[in-house]
Structures are given as structure tokens and as C-alpha cells.
Amino acid sequence: MALIEIRNLHKTFGTHHALAGINLEVEEFDLKVVMGPSGCGKSTLLRCLNRLVEPTSGDIRFRGESTLAASVDVRKLRQSIGFVFQQFALYRHLTALENVTLGLRKLRGLSKAESRDKALFELNRLDMAPHKDKYPAQLSGGQKQRVAIARALAMDPAVVLFDEPTSALDPLMVREVAELFNRLRRENVTMLCVTHDLTLARQIADSVVFLDEGVVKAESSIAHMVSEHAEVQVRNFFGGDDMAQST
Ligand SMILES: Nc1ncnc2c1ncn2[C@@H]1O[C@H](COP(=O)(O)OP(=O)(O)OP(=O)(O)O)[C@@H](O)[C@H]1O
Ligand SMILES: [Mg+2]
């Protein structure tokens, strides 16, 4: 059984079909990368997974249980399914350390000392201990992202969702983010990452999911998407045409 199973998931906004029957699985310890053009439904899919958006129909199973049942404790679900937002969403009036301890105290009910220890452990794991007392405004984009990741990891989630982890960063940061993802993967952190950054995808995944117009169009290796995929639109997205022109 996969950790997350998404079955025929639909989401409509008015008449617009943002998700039109998504089927997808995320295995434990996997780093799953979902790519696709702007507006194809990537953020909506992530938001359905931790119920920031309520799907119109279909099902999401987490460890075999539906996350959409009325009985599900959404707060608990969000502790198990962590989310790192595109703009990191840190509290501006709190230091890095306080941003990480807040959830530990409020959601997990840890004592002041316990939450500080856990937060320091997570910040240290992300090489952010020297910056623990800085406010978000005093941190670089990459450092803010690390605080946001530390905050998510501090809840000991079963999986962490990332929405466009490189879009708010300098392009030169891509390699650093890729190294971080690869390190977290070696530490057995299960991750689902949506991005349209092909450079990042190449550095963290052999195989990717291609989403278009709210459906999974393909799931295969990037090399296959580039050169052999039957649909020209898939080849184009993965730069197949550019490569043809440059050779
Ligand atoms: N709250 C909303 N109300 C109405 N329409 C929405 C809402 N959220 C998303 N949409 C629409 O659903 C579609 C999918 O949006 P989504 O944000 O999931 O795309 P995306 O793949 O994340 O795009 P991007 O790469 O630009 O971030 C878009 O057409 C968008 O306009
Ligand atoms: Mg998006």
C-alpha cells in the first residue's frame, strides 16, 4: 500500500475543471516530482492533500484511510502531511527559532524546553542554527526556505509537500535546493514536490509525473519525456524541441 493514494480526484472552481481525475501514488521514502505548465492544477493538487482545498469528488487515501471523511481531524492530518509554501509563509514578528517552536507548542503541546530542543535539532539539521535568532527580514530567500522546511520537519510529518521550492529563489540557488532535497531523501524524508523547474527536477528525480489540464498525462523518466514520449506537447515541455534545434 502506498503512503498516499489519489483516486480520480476532481476539483472544479465554478465551471473550471482545475483537477479532472487525478490518479497518483506516493510511496513511503519516495521523492515524487510533479511537473506541468502554469495553471495545470499543481498547487490545487497539493492543497487538496492537506485539505486547504476541498476536492469536488474522488478520494485521497493516507495510509489506507480516506483523508476526506468527515471524522478526519484536519489539524492532525496537517501534522502528518507537512506543507512548505512557495513564499515560505513565516511569521515576520517571530525569529527563526520561534517560527519553528510555535507549532510544537501549539499543535503538539510540547513544553517550552522540549519545543526549543526539537526546533534547534531541526534548524541544525538544515544548517540554520547560526541564524536561529534572526527575523525573516534578516534572512536570505534560501535561509527562509530552510526555516520553513525545519518548521515542517519539526512536526515529524509522514510526508512533506513542496510547492515550487525554487520559484522564490535566485536561479543560482537551484543546485543548493537540489542538494538539500537529496540529503533529506537519504534521511528517509518522504517528499512530494511540484515544480516547473526542469533544472531542479533533473537533479532530484529520475522519473517525474507530468500534469496537464488537471490530469496526469505521463509518468516516466525525464529522458523518455524528452525524446520518446508519444505526445509532442509532453516532449516540448521537457525541452525535446530545443534539443532537436540545437543538434
Ligand atoms: N481558489 C480558486 N478559485 C478559482 N480558480 C482557481 C482557484 N485556485 C486555482 N484556480 C484555477 O485552477 C487552475 C489551476 O490552478 P493551480 O494554482 O493549481 O495551477 P498551478 O499548476 O499551480 O499553476 P502555477 O504553475 O502557475 O503555480 C487555474 O486555472 C487557476 O486559475
Ligand atoms: Mg502553483
Tab-separated table of C-alpha atoms and ligand atoms in Angstrom, residues 42-44 86 163-164 194, ligand 2:
chain	number	residue	atom	x	y	z
A	42	LYS	CA	-0.265	21.546	-9.354
A	43	SER	CA	-0.951	23.831	-6.394
A	44	THR	CA	-4.585	22.763	-6.278
A	86	GLN	CA	6.056	28.861	-2.265
A	163	ASP	CA	5.050	23.976	-3.885
A	164	GLU	CA	7.587	25.422	-6.341
A	194	VAL	CA	5.622	20.288	-7.579
B	2	MG	MG	1.035	26.751	-8.380
